[in-house]
mmCIF file of C-alpha atoms in Angstrom:
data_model
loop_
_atom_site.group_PDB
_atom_site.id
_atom_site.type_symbol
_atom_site.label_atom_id
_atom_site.label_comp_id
_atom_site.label_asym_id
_atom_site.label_seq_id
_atom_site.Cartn_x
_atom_site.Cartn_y
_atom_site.Cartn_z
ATOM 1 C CA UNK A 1 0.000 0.000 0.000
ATOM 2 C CA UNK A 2 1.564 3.555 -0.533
ATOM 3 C CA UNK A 3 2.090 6.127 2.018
ATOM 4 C CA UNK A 4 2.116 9.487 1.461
ATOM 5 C CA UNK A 5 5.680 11.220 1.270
ATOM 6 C CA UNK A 6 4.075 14.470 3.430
ATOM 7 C CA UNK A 7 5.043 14.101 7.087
ATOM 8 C CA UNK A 8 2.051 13.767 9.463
ATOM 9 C CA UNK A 9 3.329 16.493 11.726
ATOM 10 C CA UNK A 10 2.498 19.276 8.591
ATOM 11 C CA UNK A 11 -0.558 17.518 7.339
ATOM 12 C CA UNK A 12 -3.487 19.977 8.827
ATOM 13 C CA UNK A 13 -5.478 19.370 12.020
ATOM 14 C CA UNK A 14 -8.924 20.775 13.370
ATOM 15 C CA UNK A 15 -6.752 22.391 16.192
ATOM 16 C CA UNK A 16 -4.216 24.299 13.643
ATOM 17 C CA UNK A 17 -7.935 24.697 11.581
ATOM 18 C CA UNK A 18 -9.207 26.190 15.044
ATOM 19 C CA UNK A 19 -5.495 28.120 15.501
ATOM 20 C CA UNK A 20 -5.558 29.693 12.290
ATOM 21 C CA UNK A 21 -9.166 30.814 12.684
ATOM 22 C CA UNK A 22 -8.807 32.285 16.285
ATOM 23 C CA UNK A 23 -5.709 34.266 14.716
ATOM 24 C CA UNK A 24 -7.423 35.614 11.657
ATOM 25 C CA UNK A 25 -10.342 36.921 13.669
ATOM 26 C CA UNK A 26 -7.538 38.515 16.359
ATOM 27 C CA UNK A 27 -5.708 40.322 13.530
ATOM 28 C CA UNK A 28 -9.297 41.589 12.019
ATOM 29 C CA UNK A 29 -10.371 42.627 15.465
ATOM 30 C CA UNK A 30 -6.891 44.935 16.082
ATOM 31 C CA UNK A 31 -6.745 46.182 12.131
ATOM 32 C CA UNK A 32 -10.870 46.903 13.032
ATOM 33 C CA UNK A 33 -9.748 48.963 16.298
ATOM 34 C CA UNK A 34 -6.450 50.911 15.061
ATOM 35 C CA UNK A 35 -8.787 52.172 11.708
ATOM 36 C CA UNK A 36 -11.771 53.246 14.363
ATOM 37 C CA UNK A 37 -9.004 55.417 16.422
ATOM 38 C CA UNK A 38 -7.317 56.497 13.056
ATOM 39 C CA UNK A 39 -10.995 57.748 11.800
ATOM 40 C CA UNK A 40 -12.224 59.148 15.126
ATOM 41 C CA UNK A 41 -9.280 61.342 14.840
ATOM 42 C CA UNK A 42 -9.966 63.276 11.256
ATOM 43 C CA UNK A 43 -11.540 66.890 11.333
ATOM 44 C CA UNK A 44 -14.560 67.180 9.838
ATOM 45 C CA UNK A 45 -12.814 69.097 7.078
ATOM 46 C CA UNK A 46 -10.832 66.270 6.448
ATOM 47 C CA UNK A 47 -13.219 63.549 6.625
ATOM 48 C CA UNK A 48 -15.365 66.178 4.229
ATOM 49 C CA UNK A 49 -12.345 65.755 1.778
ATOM 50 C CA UNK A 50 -12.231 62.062 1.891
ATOM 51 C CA UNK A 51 -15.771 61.333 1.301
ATOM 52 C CA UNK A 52 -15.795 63.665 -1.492
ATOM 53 C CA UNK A 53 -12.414 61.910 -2.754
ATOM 54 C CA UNK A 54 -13.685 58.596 -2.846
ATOM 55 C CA UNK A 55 -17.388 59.978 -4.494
ATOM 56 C CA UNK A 56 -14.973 61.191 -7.177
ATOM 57 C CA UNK A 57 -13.282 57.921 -7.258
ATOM 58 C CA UNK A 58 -16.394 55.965 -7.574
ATOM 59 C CA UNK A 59 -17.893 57.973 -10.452
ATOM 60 C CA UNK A 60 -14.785 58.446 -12.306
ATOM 61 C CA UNK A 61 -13.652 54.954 -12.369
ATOM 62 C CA UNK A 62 -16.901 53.450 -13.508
ATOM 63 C CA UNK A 63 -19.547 53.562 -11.147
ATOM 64 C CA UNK A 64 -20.647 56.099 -13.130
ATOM 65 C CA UNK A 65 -20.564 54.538 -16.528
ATOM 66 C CA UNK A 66 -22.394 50.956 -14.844
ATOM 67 C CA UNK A 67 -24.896 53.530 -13.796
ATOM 68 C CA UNK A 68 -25.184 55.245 -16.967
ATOM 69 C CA UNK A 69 -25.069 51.594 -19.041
ATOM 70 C CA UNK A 70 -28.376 50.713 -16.900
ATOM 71 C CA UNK A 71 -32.040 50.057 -18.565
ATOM 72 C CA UNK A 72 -34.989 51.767 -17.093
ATOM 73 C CA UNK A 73 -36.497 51.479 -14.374
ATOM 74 C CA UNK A 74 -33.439 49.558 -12.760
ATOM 75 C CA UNK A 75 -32.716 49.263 -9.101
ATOM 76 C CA UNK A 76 -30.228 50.328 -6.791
ATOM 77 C CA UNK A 77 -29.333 51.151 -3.340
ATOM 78 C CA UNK A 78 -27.147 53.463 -1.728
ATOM 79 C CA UNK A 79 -26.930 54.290 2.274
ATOM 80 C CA UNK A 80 -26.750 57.369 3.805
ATOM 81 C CA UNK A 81 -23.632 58.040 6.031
ATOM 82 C CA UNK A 82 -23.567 58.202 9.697
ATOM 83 C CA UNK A 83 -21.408 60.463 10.775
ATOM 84 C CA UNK A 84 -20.835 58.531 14.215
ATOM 85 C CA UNK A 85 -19.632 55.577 12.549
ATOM 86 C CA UNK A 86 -17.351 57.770 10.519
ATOM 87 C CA UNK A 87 -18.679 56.155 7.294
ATOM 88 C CA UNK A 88 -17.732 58.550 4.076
ATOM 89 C CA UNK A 89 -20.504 60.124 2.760
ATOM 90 C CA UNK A 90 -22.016 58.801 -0.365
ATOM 91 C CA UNK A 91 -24.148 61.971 -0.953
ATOM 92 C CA UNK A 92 -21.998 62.615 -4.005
ATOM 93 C CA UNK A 93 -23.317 59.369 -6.129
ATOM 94 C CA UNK A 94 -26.719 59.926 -4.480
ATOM 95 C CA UNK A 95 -27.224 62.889 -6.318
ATOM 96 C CA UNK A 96 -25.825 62.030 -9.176
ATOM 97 C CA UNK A 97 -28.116 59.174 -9.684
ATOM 98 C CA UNK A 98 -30.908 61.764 -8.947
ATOM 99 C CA UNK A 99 -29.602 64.739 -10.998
ATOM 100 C CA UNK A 100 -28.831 62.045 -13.877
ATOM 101 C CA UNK A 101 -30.925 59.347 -14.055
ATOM 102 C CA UNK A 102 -34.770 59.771 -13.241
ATOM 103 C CA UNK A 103 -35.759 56.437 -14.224
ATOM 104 C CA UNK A 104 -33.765 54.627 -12.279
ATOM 105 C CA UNK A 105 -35.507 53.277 -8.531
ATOM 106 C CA UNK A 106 -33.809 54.148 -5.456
ATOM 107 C CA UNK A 107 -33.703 52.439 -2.409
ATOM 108 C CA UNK A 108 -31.751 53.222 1.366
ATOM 109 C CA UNK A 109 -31.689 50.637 4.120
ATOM 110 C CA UNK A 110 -34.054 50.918 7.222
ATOM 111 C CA UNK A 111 -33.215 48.902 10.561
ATOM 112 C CA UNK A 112 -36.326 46.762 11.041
ATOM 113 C CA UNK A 113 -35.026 45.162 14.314
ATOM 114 C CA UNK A 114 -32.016 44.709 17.246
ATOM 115 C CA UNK A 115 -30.478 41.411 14.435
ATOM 116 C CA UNK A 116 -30.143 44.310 12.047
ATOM 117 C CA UNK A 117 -32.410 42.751 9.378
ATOM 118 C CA UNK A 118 -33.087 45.365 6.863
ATOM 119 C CA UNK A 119 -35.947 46.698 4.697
ATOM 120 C CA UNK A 120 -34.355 48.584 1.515
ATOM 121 C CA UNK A 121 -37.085 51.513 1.017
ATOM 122 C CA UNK A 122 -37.674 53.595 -2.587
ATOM 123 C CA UNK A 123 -36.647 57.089 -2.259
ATOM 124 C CA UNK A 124 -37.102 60.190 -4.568
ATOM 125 C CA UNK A 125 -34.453 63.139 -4.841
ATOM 126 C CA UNK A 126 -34.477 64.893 -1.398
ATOM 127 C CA UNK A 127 -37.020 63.135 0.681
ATOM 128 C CA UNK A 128 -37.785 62.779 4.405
ATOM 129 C CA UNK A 129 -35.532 61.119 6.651
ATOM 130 C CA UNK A 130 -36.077 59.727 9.913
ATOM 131 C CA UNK A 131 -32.917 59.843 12.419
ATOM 132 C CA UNK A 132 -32.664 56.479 14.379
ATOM 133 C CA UNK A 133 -30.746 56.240 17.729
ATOM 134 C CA UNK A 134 -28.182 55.331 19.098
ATOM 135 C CA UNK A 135 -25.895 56.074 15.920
ATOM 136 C CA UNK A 136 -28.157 58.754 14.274
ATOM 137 C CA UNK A 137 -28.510 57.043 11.270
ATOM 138 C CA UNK A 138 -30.274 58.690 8.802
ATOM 139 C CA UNK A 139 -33.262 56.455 7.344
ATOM 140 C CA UNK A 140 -36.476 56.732 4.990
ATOM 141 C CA UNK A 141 -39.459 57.116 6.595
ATOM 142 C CA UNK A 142 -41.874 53.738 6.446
ATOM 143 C CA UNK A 143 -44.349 56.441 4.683
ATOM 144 C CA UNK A 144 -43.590 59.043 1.683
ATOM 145 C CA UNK A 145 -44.822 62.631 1.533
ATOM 146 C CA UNK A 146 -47.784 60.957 -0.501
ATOM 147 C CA UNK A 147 -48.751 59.613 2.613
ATOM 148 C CA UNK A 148 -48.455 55.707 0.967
ATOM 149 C CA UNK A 149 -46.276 53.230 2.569
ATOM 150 C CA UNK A 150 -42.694 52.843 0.628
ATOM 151 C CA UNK A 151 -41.801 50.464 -2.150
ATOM 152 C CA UNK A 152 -39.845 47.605 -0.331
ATOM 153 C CA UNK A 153 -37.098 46.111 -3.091
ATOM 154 C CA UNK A 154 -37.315 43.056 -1.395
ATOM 155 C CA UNK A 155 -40.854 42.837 -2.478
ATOM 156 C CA UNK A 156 -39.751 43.551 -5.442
ATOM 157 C CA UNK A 157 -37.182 42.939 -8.725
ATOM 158 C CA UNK A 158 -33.552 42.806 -7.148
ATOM 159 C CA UNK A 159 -31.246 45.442 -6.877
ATOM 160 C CA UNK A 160 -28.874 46.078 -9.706
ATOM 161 C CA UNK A 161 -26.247 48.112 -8.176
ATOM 162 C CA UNK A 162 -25.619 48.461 -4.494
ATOM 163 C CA UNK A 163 -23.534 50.670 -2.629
ATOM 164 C CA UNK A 164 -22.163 49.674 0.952
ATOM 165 C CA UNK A 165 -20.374 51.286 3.960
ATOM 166 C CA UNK A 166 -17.652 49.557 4.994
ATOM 167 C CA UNK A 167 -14.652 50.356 7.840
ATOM 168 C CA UNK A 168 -11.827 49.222 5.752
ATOM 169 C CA UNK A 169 -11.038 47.612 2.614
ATOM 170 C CA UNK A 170 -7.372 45.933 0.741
ATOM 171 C CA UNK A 171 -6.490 47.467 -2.535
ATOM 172 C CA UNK A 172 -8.523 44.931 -4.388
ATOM 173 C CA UNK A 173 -11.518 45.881 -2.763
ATOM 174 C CA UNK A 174 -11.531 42.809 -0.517
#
């Protein structure tokens, strides 16, 4: 019968599995913490800057043309930044997409509950906003100025674009 030329002391075991898992999630947790205390200490000004640096980025490196290269009456969703999570500010693409492309549905995230499931409610141009504690996070209202309950895209066709916050990211995007 043949054996395997790999010693059995590198072959891997649920406890390096385990090891390598508890390691990874240390690292994430300390990169996590060091980019919260790097962000928490930008001016507004700067943070201002960055947001409006990585709106430009977006659009110019083809956000912009996927939006454009959209049919009607496609979907997609944005967020609204919360300025206590230090998120940058998306506003930039937000009105683009309004200013640009009227036919295209827009939707922004509301908290339903504490697991942070999520409706994702249609918006138009500058609407009504309610602000949600303990972050004072901007979200739609559950009804429009029409006074009719908001178009839920999970009720509906999927999303064809969407737009997330995130805290940090490699320079692939990962």
């Amino acid at each position: 019968m043949p054996t395997s030329s790999m010693p059995t002391s590198s072959l891997p075991t649920a406890d390096s599995d385990a090891d390598n898992a508890t390691s990874t999630f240390a690292a994430k947790r300390a990169l996590r913490k060091t980019i919260k205390s790097s962000l928490s200490a930008l001016t507004p000004d700067v943070k201002r800057s960055q947001s409006a640096r990585v709106c430009r980025t977006v659009l110019d490196r083809g956000a912009l043309n996927l939006i454009d290269s959209l049919p009607s009456s496609s979907a997609i969703c944005l967020y609204l930044a919360c300025d206590q999570l230090n998120e940058v500010d998306a506003g930039e693409i937000l009105e683009h997409v309004f200013s640009s492309r009227e036919d295209l549905r827009v939707y922004l995230p509301r908290v339903l509950d504490r697991d942070s499931n999520m409706h994702f409610l249609r918006v138009y141009g500058h609407d009504r906003y309610d602000v949600v504690p303990p972050f004072g996070i901007r979200e739609p209202t559950l009804v429009g100025r029409d006074g009719v309950a908001r178009e839920d895209v999970l009720g509906e066709a999927g999303l064809a674009v969407v737009f997330m916050p995130g805290l940090g990211f490699g320079k692939g995007g990962e």
